[in-house]
Short mmCIF file of C-alpha atoms in Angstrom, two decimals:
data_model
loop_
_atom_site.label_atom_id
_atom_site.label_comp_id
_atom_site.label_asym_id
_atom_site.label_seq_id
_atom_site.Cartn_x
_atom_site.Cartn_y
_atom_site.Cartn_z
CA UNK A 24 -77.87 -25.05 10.96
CA UNK A 25 -79.53 -22.12 9.74
CA UNK A 26 -81.26 -19.80 12.32
CA UNK A 27 -82.22 -16.16 13.08
CA UNK A 28 -80.60 -13.27 11.35
CA UNK A 29 -77.71 -12.04 13.71
CA UNK A 30 -78.85 -9.40 16.11
CA UNK A 31 -77.09 -6.65 14.59
CA UNK A 32 -78.58 -7.04 11.28
CA UNK A 33 -82.07 -6.31 12.85
CA UNK A 34 -81.64 -4.07 15.83
CA UNK A 35 -78.77 -1.85 15.11
CA UNK A 36 -80.03 -0.42 11.86
CA UNK A 37 -83.46 0.43 13.76
CA UNK A 38 -81.54 2.10 16.77
CA UNK A 39 -79.79 4.31 14.36
CA UNK A 40 -83.11 5.13 12.60
CA UNK A 41 -84.64 6.09 15.85
CA UNK A 42 -82.11 7.94 16.95
CA UNK A 43 -81.52 10.25 13.66
CA UNK A 44 -85.18 10.87 14.01
CA UNK A 45 -85.86 11.35 17.49
CA UNK A 46 -82.74 13.02 18.88
CA UNK A 47 -80.30 13.30 16.03
CA UNK A 48 -79.55 17.25 17.30
CA UNK A 49 -78.86 16.54 20.66
CA UNK A 50 -76.82 13.38 20.25
CA UNK A 51 -74.89 15.58 17.42
CA UNK A 52 -74.24 18.82 19.79
CA UNK A 53 -73.23 16.13 22.45
CA UNK A 54 -70.38 14.40 20.59
CA UNK A 55 -69.06 17.59 18.77
CA UNK A 56 -68.17 18.90 21.89
CA UNK A 57 -65.75 15.63 22.12
CA UNK A 58 -64.51 15.91 18.62
CA UNK A 59 -60.58 16.69 19.39
CA UNK A 60 -58.41 14.22 20.25
CA UNK A 61 -58.45 12.50 23.60
CA UNK A 62 -54.91 14.48 24.27
CA UNK A 63 -52.67 13.34 27.42
CA UNK A 64 -54.06 12.30 30.68
CA UNK A 65 -53.38 14.56 33.62
CA UNK A 66 -50.09 13.67 34.82
CA UNK A 67 -49.13 16.27 37.93
CA UNK A 68 -48.76 15.21 41.29
CA UNK A 69 -52.39 16.96 43.19
CA UNK A 70 -52.01 18.74 46.50
CA UNK A 71 -53.28 17.24 49.80
CA UNK A 72 -56.11 19.64 49.56
CA UNK A 73 -57.28 17.68 46.17
CA UNK A 74 -58.27 14.93 48.75
CA UNK A 75 -60.47 17.39 50.46
CA UNK A 76 -62.28 19.05 47.60
CA UNK A 77 -62.21 17.26 44.40
CA UNK A 78 -60.77 19.12 41.72
CA UNK A 79 -63.12 18.82 38.62
CA UNK A 80 -60.28 19.79 36.13
CA UNK A 81 -58.16 16.78 36.99
CA UNK A 82 -59.94 13.89 35.17
CA UNK A 83 -60.12 12.52 31.67
CA UNK A 84 -61.13 14.69 28.85
CA UNK A 85 -64.90 13.58 27.43
CA UNK A 86 -63.55 12.51 24.04
CA UNK A 87 -61.55 9.85 26.05
CA UNK A 88 -64.95 8.82 27.81
CA UNK A 89 -66.66 8.59 24.44
CA UNK A 90 -63.65 6.51 22.67
CA UNK A 91 -63.78 4.00 25.71
CA UNK A 92 -67.74 3.98 24.99
CA UNK A 93 -67.25 3.18 21.29
CA UNK A 94 -64.94 0.59 22.20
CA UNK A 95 -67.17 -1.22 24.53
CA UNK A 96 -69.82 -1.32 21.76
CA UNK A 97 -67.23 -2.98 19.23
CA UNK A 98 -66.68 -5.69 21.91
CA UNK A 99 -70.18 -6.73 21.91
CA UNK A 100 -71.69 -8.96 24.14
CA UNK A 101 -68.87 -9.94 26.92
CA UNK A 102 -70.36 -13.38 28.55
CA UNK A 103 -68.41 -14.56 31.37
CA UNK A 104 -64.67 -15.92 30.70
CA UNK A 105 -65.11 -15.70 26.52
CA UNK A 106 -62.33 -14.19 24.62
CA UNK A 107 -64.07 -10.58 24.35
CA UNK A 108 -64.68 -10.63 28.37
CA UNK A 109 -60.97 -12.00 28.86
CA UNK A 110 -59.41 -9.21 26.36
CA UNK A 111 -61.18 -6.64 28.35
CA UNK A 112 -60.10 -7.46 31.49
CA UNK A 113 -56.59 -7.14 29.83
CA UNK A 114 -57.38 -3.65 28.49
CA UNK A 115 -58.34 -2.72 31.54
CA UNK A 116 -55.29 -3.70 33.16
CA UNK A 117 -53.36 -1.81 31.11
CA UNK A 118 -55.53 1.30 31.67
CA UNK A 119 -55.07 1.40 35.27
CA UNK A 120 -51.37 0.44 35.01
CA UNK A 121 -51.32 3.92 32.74
CA UNK A 122 -53.46 5.41 35.71
CA UNK A 123 -51.02 4.73 37.96
CA UNK A 124 -52.05 2.01 39.56
CA UNK A 125 -48.93 0.23 40.74
CA UNK A 126 -50.32 -2.62 42.85
CA UNK A 127 -52.26 -4.81 40.07
CA UNK A 128 -52.86 -8.67 40.44
CA UNK A 129 -55.06 -10.93 38.75
CA UNK A 130 -57.05 -13.71 41.03
CA UNK A 131 -58.28 -16.48 39.44
CA UNK A 132 -61.98 -17.70 39.12
CA UNK A 133 -62.94 -21.01 38.17
CA UNK A 134 -66.81 -21.54 37.01
CA UNK A 135 -69.25 -24.02 35.00
CA UNK A 136 -69.17 -21.86 31.88
CA UNK A 137 -72.12 -22.75 29.23
CA UNK A 138 -71.77 -21.38 25.92
CA UNK A 139 -73.38 -21.73 22.27
CA UNK A 140 -72.24 -20.79 18.91
CA UNK A 141 -74.38 -19.06 16.37
CA UNK A 142 -74.34 -22.04 14.42
CA UNK A 143 -75.27 -24.40 16.98
CA UNK A 144 -78.81 -22.99 18.01
CA UNK A 145 -82.19 -22.16 16.39
CA UNK A 146 -85.99 -23.42 16.17
CA UNK A 147 -87.35 -24.55 12.90
CA UNK A 148 -90.84 -25.85 11.95
CA UNK A 149 -91.03 -29.31 10.43
CA UNK A 150 -93.81 -31.44 9.07
CA UNK A 151 -95.95 -28.51 8.36
CA UNK A 152 -97.05 -26.88 5.25
CA UNK A 153 -94.71 -24.11 6.30
CA UNK A 154 -91.70 -25.97 7.05
CA UNK A 155 -88.47 -23.23 7.41
CA UNK A 156 -86.67 -21.49 10.00
CA UNK A 157 -88.54 -19.65 12.39
CA UNK A 158 -86.53 -16.68 13.42
CA UNK A 159 -85.93 -16.24 17.02
CA UNK A 160 -84.99 -13.54 19.13
CA UNK A 161 -82.32 -14.86 20.93
CA UNK A 162 -81.32 -18.04 23.44
CA UNK A 163 -81.81 -18.02 26.91
CA UNK A 164 -78.26 -18.18 28.46
CA UNK A 165 -77.54 -21.00 30.56
CA UNK A 166 -80.58 -22.91 29.48
CA UNK A 167 -79.69 -26.29 28.69
CA UNK A 168 -78.23 -28.16 26.15
CA UNK A 169 -79.63 -30.67 23.23
CA UNK A 170 -78.02 -33.15 20.85
CA UNK A 171 -76.57 -31.55 17.96
CA UNK A 172 -79.63 -32.62 15.47
CA UNK A 173 -82.11 -30.94 18.37
CA UNK A 174 -85.56 -32.09 19.88
CA UNK A 175 -88.64 -32.43 17.96
CA UNK A 176 -91.93 -32.12 19.13
CA UNK A 177 -95.49 -30.32 19.30
CA UNK A 178 -95.81 -27.27 21.35
CA UNK A 179 -98.28 -26.62 24.35
CA UNK A 180 -99.28 -23.37 25.10
CA UNK A 181 -99.29 -22.42 29.24
CA UNK A 182 -101.38 -19.55 29.72
CA UNK A 183 -100.03 -16.77 31.99
CA UNK A 184 -100.78 -17.13 36.00
CA UNK A 185 -101.01 -21.00 35.03
CA UNK A 186 -98.80 -23.20 37.44
CA UNK A 187 -96.86 -25.80 35.48
CA UNK A 188 -97.53 -29.33 36.08
CA UNK A 189 -96.61 -32.98 35.16
CA UNK A 190 -98.81 -32.70 31.90
CA UNK A 191 -95.87 -30.58 30.26
CA UNK A 192 -93.50 -33.41 31.37
CA UNK A 193 -91.36 -34.15 27.46
CA UNK A 194 -93.02 -31.36 25.96
CA UNK A 195 -91.66 -27.71 24.31
CA UNK A 196 -93.75 -25.23 26.06
CA UNK A 197 -94.55 -21.69 24.58
CA UNK A 198 -95.13 -19.28 27.39
CA UNK A 199 -95.23 -15.47 27.85
CA UNK A 200 -92.77 -13.62 29.61
CA UNK A 201 -94.23 -12.44 33.15
CA UNK A 202 -95.17 -8.95 33.58
CA UNK A 203 -94.61 -6.54 36.42
CA UNK A 204 -96.26 -3.03 36.23
CA UNK A 205 -94.50 -0.69 38.18
CA UNK A 206 -94.70 3.42 39.00
CA UNK A 207 -93.11 6.06 40.60
CA UNK A 208 -94.98 4.82 43.71
CA UNK A 209 -92.08 2.24 44.22
CA UNK A 210 -89.40 4.94 45.01
CA UNK A 211 -91.84 7.06 46.89
CA UNK A 212 -92.86 4.74 49.15
CA UNK A 213 -89.36 3.76 50.45
CA UNK A 214 -86.84 6.36 49.19
CA UNK A 215 -85.00 7.63 52.01
CA UNK A 216 -83.83 10.92 50.07
CA UNK A 217 -84.87 12.03 46.67
CA UNK A 218 -83.41 14.73 43.80
CA UNK A 219 -86.39 15.36 41.93
CA UNK A 220 -86.30 19.46 42.17
CA UNK A 221 -88.68 19.59 38.73
CA UNK A 222 -90.71 16.23 40.01
CA UNK A 223 -90.49 13.77 37.02
CA UNK A 224 -91.23 10.81 38.67
CA UNK A 225 -94.44 11.18 41.01
CA UNK A 226 -96.33 8.03 42.28
CA UNK A 227 -98.27 7.31 39.33
CA UNK A 228 -95.77 7.69 36.52
CA UNK A 229 -95.28 4.61 34.93
CA UNK A 230 -91.79 2.74 35.55
CA UNK A 231 -91.40 -0.62 33.25
CA UNK A 232 -88.06 -1.74 32.65
CA UNK A 233 -87.03 -5.83 31.52
CA UNK A 234 -85.15 -5.99 34.59
CA UNK A 235 -87.91 -5.78 36.85
CA UNK A 236 -89.18 -9.45 35.59
CA UNK A 237 -86.16 -11.10 36.03
CA UNK A 238 -87.36 -13.12 39.30
CA UNK A 239 -90.53 -13.93 38.16
CA UNK A 240 -89.23 -14.88 34.96
CA UNK A 241 -86.28 -17.02 37.33
CA UNK A 242 -89.21 -18.65 39.02
CA UNK A 243 -90.96 -19.53 35.83
CA UNK A 244 -87.71 -21.18 34.46
CA UNK A 245 -87.45 -23.38 37.51
CA UNK A 246 -91.08 -24.39 37.85
CA UNK A 247 -90.92 -25.76 34.16
CA UNK A 248 -88.27 -27.53 34.69
CA UNK A 249 -89.19 -29.14 37.73
CA UNK A 250 -92.65 -30.01 36.04
CA UNK A 251 -89.99 -31.95 33.17
CA UNK A 252 -90.91 -29.47 30.21
CA UNK A 253 -88.32 -30.51 27.31
CA UNK A 254 -88.06 -27.05 26.30
CA UNK A 255 -89.28 -23.20 26.20
CA UNK A 256 -90.03 -20.94 23.83
CA UNK A 257 -90.77 -17.50 25.71
CA UNK A 258 -92.72 -14.44 23.86
CA UNK A 259 -91.39 -11.25 24.43
CA UNK A 260 -94.07 -8.14 24.15
CA UNK A 261 -91.98 -6.31 21.74
CA UNK A 262 -91.73 -6.33 17.84
CA UNK A 263 -88.92 -8.18 16.33
CA UNK A 264 -86.43 -5.05 15.80
CA UNK A 265 -86.11 -4.30 19.42
CA UNK A 266 -87.02 -8.30 20.83
CA UNK A 267 -83.22 -9.57 19.94
CA UNK A 268 -80.42 -9.93 21.90
CA UNK A 269 -82.20 -10.21 25.64
CA UNK A 270 -79.52 -12.25 27.78
CA UNK A 271 -81.31 -13.01 31.02
CA UNK A 272 -81.45 -14.88 33.37
CA UNK A 273 -77.89 -14.39 34.08
CA UNK A 274 -77.65 -16.28 37.48
CA UNK A 275 -75.14 -18.75 36.20
CA UNK A 276 -77.35 -21.71 36.76
CA UNK A 277 -77.17 -24.37 34.03
CA UNK A 278 -80.84 -25.57 33.68
CA UNK A 279 -82.00 -28.84 32.13
CA UNK A 280 -84.85 -26.41 29.67
CA UNK A 281 -83.11 -25.44 26.54
CA UNK A 282 -84.99 -22.03 25.20
CA UNK A 283 -85.14 -19.40 22.81
CA UNK A 284 -87.11 -16.04 22.59
CA UNK A 285 -89.47 -14.97 20.12
CA UNK A 286 -90.97 -11.68 19.21
CA UNK A 287 -94.40 -10.83 19.81
CA UNK A 288 -96.22 -11.30 16.39
CA UNK A 289 -94.71 -14.49 15.72
CA UNK A 290 -95.37 -15.51 19.40
CA UNK A 291 -98.98 -14.61 18.78
CA UNK A 292 -99.40 -16.78 15.70
CA UNK A 293 -97.86 -19.31 17.38
CA UNK A 294 -100.12 -19.47 20.34
CA UNK A 295 -103.31 -18.84 17.87
CA UNK A 296 -102.03 -22.15 16.16
CA UNK A 297 -101.46 -23.79 19.29
CA UNK A 298 -105.32 -22.42 20.83
CA UNK A 299 -106.67 -23.60 17.57
CA UNK A 300 -105.69 -27.38 17.77
CA UNK A 301 -103.42 -26.72 14.75
CA UNK A 302 -99.90 -26.45 16.30
CA UNK A 303 -96.73 -27.18 14.12
CA UNK A 304 -94.19 -29.73 15.07
CA UNK A 305 -90.62 -27.74 15.82
CA UNK A 306 -87.30 -28.52 16.20
CA UNK A 307 -85.41 -26.64 18.83
CA UNK A 308 -81.55 -26.97 18.60
CA UNK A 309 -79.24 -25.65 21.72
CA UNK A 310 -76.31 -27.83 21.12
CA UNK A 311 -74.41 -25.59 23.72
CA UNK A 312 -70.80 -26.63 25.93
CA UNK A 313 -70.52 -26.69 29.19
CA UNK A 314 -67.13 -27.07 30.83
CA UNK A 315 -65.40 -25.90 33.69
CA UNK A 316 -63.28 -22.80 33.09
CA UNK A 317 -61.19 -19.98 34.71
CA UNK A 318 -61.60 -16.07 34.39
CA UNK A 319 -60.21 -13.12 36.45
CA UNK A 320 -61.00 -10.92 38.89
CA UNK A 321 -58.70 -7.86 38.43
CA UNK A 322 -57.85 -6.24 41.85
CA UNK A 323 -55.61 -2.94 42.51
CA UNK A 324 -54.65 -1.02 45.59
CA UNK A 325 -53.67 2.72 46.03
CA UNK A 326 -51.87 3.07 49.03
CA UNK A 327 -53.18 5.47 51.59
CA UNK A 328 -52.43 6.38 55.46
CA UNK A 329 -54.02 3.19 56.81
CA UNK A 330 -54.55 -0.23 56.09
CA UNK A 331 -58.13 -0.03 56.04
CA UNK A 332 -59.93 0.13 53.05
CA UNK A 333 -62.17 2.08 50.75
CA UNK A 334 -63.18 -0.52 48.04
CA UNK A 335 -64.48 0.93 44.68
CA UNK A 336 -65.82 -1.94 42.82
CA UNK A 337 -67.90 -2.99 39.09
CA UNK A 338 -67.88 -6.10 36.95
CA UNK A 339 -66.17 -6.65 33.68
CA UNK A 340 -68.65 -9.06 31.65
CA UNK A 341 -71.67 -7.42 30.46
CA UNK A 342 -74.68 -7.43 27.93
CA UNK A 343 -73.52 -3.94 26.20
CA UNK A 344 -71.41 -0.99 26.41
CA UNK A 345 -73.80 0.70 29.13
CA UNK A 346 -74.05 -2.25 31.25
CA UNK A 347 -70.41 -2.74 32.13
CA UNK A 348 -69.06 0.88 31.72
CA UNK A 349 -68.40 1.36 35.22
CA UNK A 350 -64.55 -0.18 35.07
CA UNK A 351 -63.64 2.85 32.54
CA UNK A 352 -65.09 5.05 34.99
CA UNK A 353 -62.94 3.95 37.89
CA UNK A 354 -59.87 4.02 36.01
CA UNK A 355 -60.63 7.65 35.64
CA UNK A 356 -61.11 8.16 39.43
CA UNK A 357 -57.84 6.05 40.12
CA UNK A 358 -55.72 8.31 37.78
CA UNK A 359 -56.82 11.14 40.20
CA UNK A 360 -56.35 8.87 43.29
CA UNK A 361 -52.94 8.01 42.33
CA UNK A 362 -51.41 11.40 41.98
CA UNK A 363 -52.77 12.39 45.75
CA UNK A 364 -50.19 12.34 48.31
CA UNK A 365 -50.56 9.03 50.30
CA UNK A 366 -50.65 10.57 53.64
CA UNK A 367 -53.92 12.51 52.26
CA UNK A 368 -55.79 9.55 51.82
CA UNK A 369 -56.91 8.42 55.12
CA UNK A 370 -57.40 4.98 54.08
CA UNK A 371 -55.90 2.83 51.48
CA UNK A 372 -58.34 2.23 47.94
CA UNK A 373 -58.76 -1.01 46.50
CA UNK A 374 -60.29 -1.46 43.07
CA UNK A 375 -62.17 -4.56 42.44
CA UNK A 376 -63.00 -5.22 39.11
CA UNK A 377 -64.79 -8.73 39.26
CA UNK A 378 -66.00 -11.54 36.83
CA UNK A 379 -68.49 -13.51 36.67
CA UNK A 380 -71.62 -10.90 37.05
CA UNK A 381 -73.29 -12.71 33.82
CA UNK A 382 -72.89 -16.04 35.66
CA UNK A 383 -74.31 -15.26 39.16
CA UNK A 384 -71.70 -13.19 41.04
CA UNK A 385 -69.11 -16.26 40.88
CA UNK A 386 -66.37 -13.53 40.88
CA UNK A 387 -67.52 -11.93 43.90
CA UNK A 388 -68.12 -14.75 45.79
CA UNK A 389 -64.80 -16.31 45.21
CA UNK A 390 -63.09 -13.16 45.84
CA UNK A 391 -64.74 -13.65 49.38
CA UNK A 392 -64.01 -17.20 49.64
CA UNK A 393 -59.99 -16.75 48.65
CA UNK A 394 -60.10 -14.06 51.38
CA UNK A 395 -62.19 -15.00 54.18
CA UNK A 396 -59.09 -16.46 56.62
CA UNK A 397 -56.38 -13.56 55.75
CA UNK A 398 -58.08 -10.61 57.36
CA UNK A 399 -59.16 -8.63 54.43
CA UNK A 400 -62.72 -8.22 54.86
CA UNK A 401 -62.19 -6.90 58.37
CA UNK A 402 -60.39 -4.14 56.79
CA UNK A 403 -62.80 -3.10 54.57
CA UNK A 404 -64.62 0.27 55.97
CA UNK A 405 -66.85 0.92 53.02
CA UNK A 406 -67.79 -0.62 49.29
CA UNK A 407 -69.15 1.37 46.77
CA UNK A 408 -69.94 -0.18 43.57
CA UNK A 409 -70.81 1.52 40.39
CA UNK A 410 -72.21 1.14 37.18
CA UNK A 411 -74.70 1.89 33.91
CA UNK A 412 -73.11 5.69 34.15
CA UNK A 413 -74.47 8.44 31.92
CA UNK A 414 -77.41 6.67 31.11
CA UNK A 415 -80.28 8.81 29.07
CA UNK A 416 -83.75 7.28 29.13
CA UNK A 417 -85.23 5.44 25.99
CA UNK A 418 -88.58 4.13 26.14
CA UNK A 419 -90.81 2.26 23.96
CA UNK A 420 -93.86 3.59 22.07
CA UNK A 421 -97.18 2.00 21.95
CA UNK A 422 -95.84 -0.16 19.22
CA UNK A 423 -92.92 -1.26 21.05
CA UNK A 424 -90.26 0.58 19.42
CA UNK A 425 -87.74 2.46 21.47
CA UNK A 426 -87.50 6.15 21.28
CA UNK A 427 -85.37 8.71 23.47
CA UNK A 428 -87.46 10.75 25.68
CA UNK A 429 -84.59 13.35 26.11
CA UNK A 430 -84.73 12.68 29.86
CA UNK A 431 -81.99 11.15 32.53
CA UNK A 432 -82.70 7.65 33.12
CA UNK A 433 -84.41 7.46 36.96
CA UNK A 434 -81.03 6.42 39.25
CA UNK A 435 -81.10 4.79 42.38
CA UNK A 436 -78.31 4.89 45.02
CA UNK A 437 -78.65 1.75 47.28
CA UNK A 438 -77.25 2.60 50.93
CA UNK A 439 -77.08 0.70 54.37
CA UNK A 440 -79.47 2.33 56.80
CA UNK A 441 -76.48 4.17 58.48
CA UNK A 442 -76.76 7.91 58.35
CA UNK A 443 -73.53 8.66 57.28
CA UNK A 444 -73.86 6.29 54.32
CA UNK A 445 -77.28 7.70 53.50
CA UNK A 446 -76.16 11.37 53.70
CA UNK A 447 -73.32 10.86 51.50
CA UNK A 448 -74.98 8.97 48.78
CA UNK A 449 -77.87 11.90 48.83
CA UNK A 450 -74.71 14.45 48.57
CA UNK A 451 -73.67 12.18 45.41
CA UNK A 452 -76.72 12.50 43.55
CA UNK A 453 -77.13 16.15 44.13
CA UNK A 454 -73.51 16.75 42.96
CA UNK A 455 -74.07 14.21 39.65
CA UNK A 456 -77.81 16.30 39.34
CA UNK A 457 -79.54 13.69 37.04
CA UNK A 458 -83.05 13.75 38.61
CA UNK A 459 -85.03 11.93 39.24
CA UNK A 460 -82.51 10.08 41.38
CA UNK A 461 -83.39 8.32 44.65
CA UNK A 462 -81.54 6.78 47.82
CA UNK A 463 -83.12 3.52 48.53
CA UNK A 464 -82.61 1.31 51.93
CA UNK A 465 -81.96 -2.09 51.50
CA UNK A 466 -85.04 -4.26 50.02
CA UNK A 467 -84.90 -7.14 52.37
CA UNK A 468 -86.60 -6.43 55.47
CA UNK A 469 -84.31 -6.41 58.33
CA UNK A 470 -81.51 -6.03 55.98
CA UNK A 471 -78.51 -3.78 56.92
CA UNK A 472 -75.83 -4.50 54.31
CA UNK A 473 -77.24 -5.93 51.34
CA UNK A 474 -79.41 -3.99 48.64
CA UNK A 475 -81.43 -4.76 45.60
CA UNK A 476 -80.46 -5.57 42.79
CA UNK A 477 -77.32 -7.46 41.85
CA UNK A 478 -75.78 -10.35 43.46
CA UNK A 479 -72.62 -8.47 44.51
CA UNK A 480 -75.01 -6.60 47.47
CA UNK A 481 -76.19 -9.92 49.18
CA UNK A 482 -72.72 -11.33 48.81
CA UNK A 483 -71.28 -7.92 50.62
CA UNK A 484 -74.11 -8.41 53.42
CA UNK A 485 -72.98 -12.09 53.94
CA UNK A 486 -69.69 -10.53 54.90
CA UNK A 487 -71.37 -7.49 56.69
CA UNK A 488 -69.43 -5.47 54.48
CA UNK A 489 -71.68 -1.99 54.28
CA UNK A 490 -71.75 -1.47 50.50
CA UNK A 491 -73.21 1.53 48.57
CA UNK A 492 -74.67 0.51 44.91
CA UNK A 493 -75.33 3.40 42.16
CA UNK A 494 -77.96 1.64 39.54
CA UNK A 495 -79.75 2.48 36.43
CA UNK A 496 -81.91 0.15 34.33
CA UNK A 497 -82.70 1.51 30.89
CA UNK A 498 -85.21 -0.52 28.97
CA UNK A 499 -82.02 -1.93 26.79
CA UNK A 500 -79.77 -2.61 30.01
CA UNK A 501 -80.08 -6.58 29.32
CA UNK A 502 -79.93 -6.41 25.37
CA UNK A 503 -76.50 -7.15 23.93
CA UNK A 504 -75.68 -5.74 20.52
CA UNK A 505 -77.03 -2.46 20.67
CA UNK A 506 -74.70 0.29 20.10
CA UNK A 507 -75.11 2.72 23.06
CA UNK A 508 -72.73 5.55 22.40
CA UNK A 509 -75.11 7.62 21.34
CA UNK A 510 -77.72 6.70 24.11
CA UNK A 511 -75.56 8.48 26.89
CA UNK A 512 -75.20 12.05 28.09
CA UNK A 513 -71.07 12.34 28.46
CA UNK A 514 -71.42 15.75 30.62
CA UNK A 515 -73.39 13.70 33.17
CA UNK A 516 -70.90 10.81 33.15
CA UNK A 517 -68.24 13.55 33.92
CA UNK A 518 -70.16 14.74 37.09
CA UNK A 519 -70.87 11.29 38.11
CA UNK A 520 -67.47 10.52 38.23
CA UNK A 521 -66.35 13.45 40.04
CA UNK A 522 -69.35 12.97 42.40
CA UNK A 523 -68.39 9.52 43.06
CA UNK A 524 -64.74 10.23 43.77
CA UNK A 525 -66.03 13.36 46.43
CA UNK A 526 -68.22 10.60 47.83
CA UNK A 527 -65.04 8.34 48.19
CA UNK A 528 -62.60 11.02 50.24
CA UNK A 529 -65.43 12.19 52.04
CA UNK A 530 -66.54 8.52 53.70
CA UNK A 531 -62.63 7.76 53.79
CA UNK A 532 -62.63 10.10 56.93
CA UNK A 533 -65.71 8.94 58.65
CA UNK A 534 -64.67 6.55 61.44
CA UNK A 535 -64.89 2.95 60.85
CA UNK A 536 -66.87 2.46 63.76
CA UNK A 537 -69.52 5.09 62.34
CA UNK A 538 -69.55 3.32 58.76
CA UNK A 539 -70.39 0.43 60.52
CA UNK A 540 -73.19 1.48 62.65
CA UNK A 541 -76.56 -0.31 62.67
CA UNK A 542 -79.47 1.73 62.63
CA UNK A 543 -83.18 0.54 63.35
CA UNK A 544 -85.49 1.04 59.86
#
């Protein structure tokens, strides 16, 4: 069937135009420094002293990082278990092998995959004087399945704050994406440490990001399904050019509520017609397939002096080039760690590049399940998960169009309430020097090991594994199809990679019991 224009036709030219107007000079200066060829990777063996004080000259070139970011942009959405995702896993295996990681293996991950092809979803107006395709901003992943011919019906409107009930049974429901208004107070009131030397995030500084609405959105979807709604149309509070491509939620829960997103203007017109009693008849098509498939975790070991493990983790599936650039940073860290004398590494280093981030964390979950009885969990001293590196702040203007601000995106390092881990987190943020940056404790009251956000932290909590999680959440984080290469600072990315490496090595010398030390919040 015919449906909305491909996302790239709408968003990418717009993003490039915005950047050419608002940030062309700074972007050109940043990328011109990387104009030379990447050149050979560092190859010489490193002295034992490089395991104590990291040598920042022994990492990959800035041009290599840029090239990998371009590569990620070209790969587009890497939904869990998709051909693009599996090809990226293979590329990472090759890069880690080149980095000198000799103990590499794949571990199978089986999961229930929901997928839909571009020609098999869409929204149409039927039985109306303006019949035809109603351009949609995107599908709601894992939302459900319709017959190939779709489902047809008049829509009803559910106002914000209204609880779904049985009156919605069998209806197509028009709703608005929940809104959450945060300010810097959310950081100020709970941060253990702050690196913000020239204050950029005060208590009243607005901090609105799409990630914040995920949990209210999941609650809304589940309540609509429980009420028996047949489908859902979600209005995003953004214009058409920036609404497209949202991939949310990504909990991997296959619902029975086929749904799509539409932009603010089309949503407003639909809402007005419903309220006026002239709602059109719509056909919603979501001819998705649901099947059991297999993906892979990629695991590597860099041997050290002991069998205890420092785990360095990220995920391999993602929405755009920023959302899963952690693995390439880990390749850079690995080529450094693999060249250190084995005896200079107090602990072995495990690299865990997990699948299933966009499917509810199934890769991490099955990794723990597969190794629950072999003693591996007990050998883990600390786990450090990284991603979203080099992020610059990009915010919407009063009309909802995205513009770079010239500042770094606020960053968070979630840490258990353990002195050694909190101190190491603060040292890392200061060394990376991308303010405003915050060390935050777990968000769940009484939690010791887990940390919001992300499924990995709570899975790690279930295994009582002290986990540090670095996180930024730019406005476009969950949108696929967007080019990210010009929205990152590669000098910052290099500083972060060096700082993470220093952090990992510093913590590798902290006694196991001290890393697992529980403290009173």
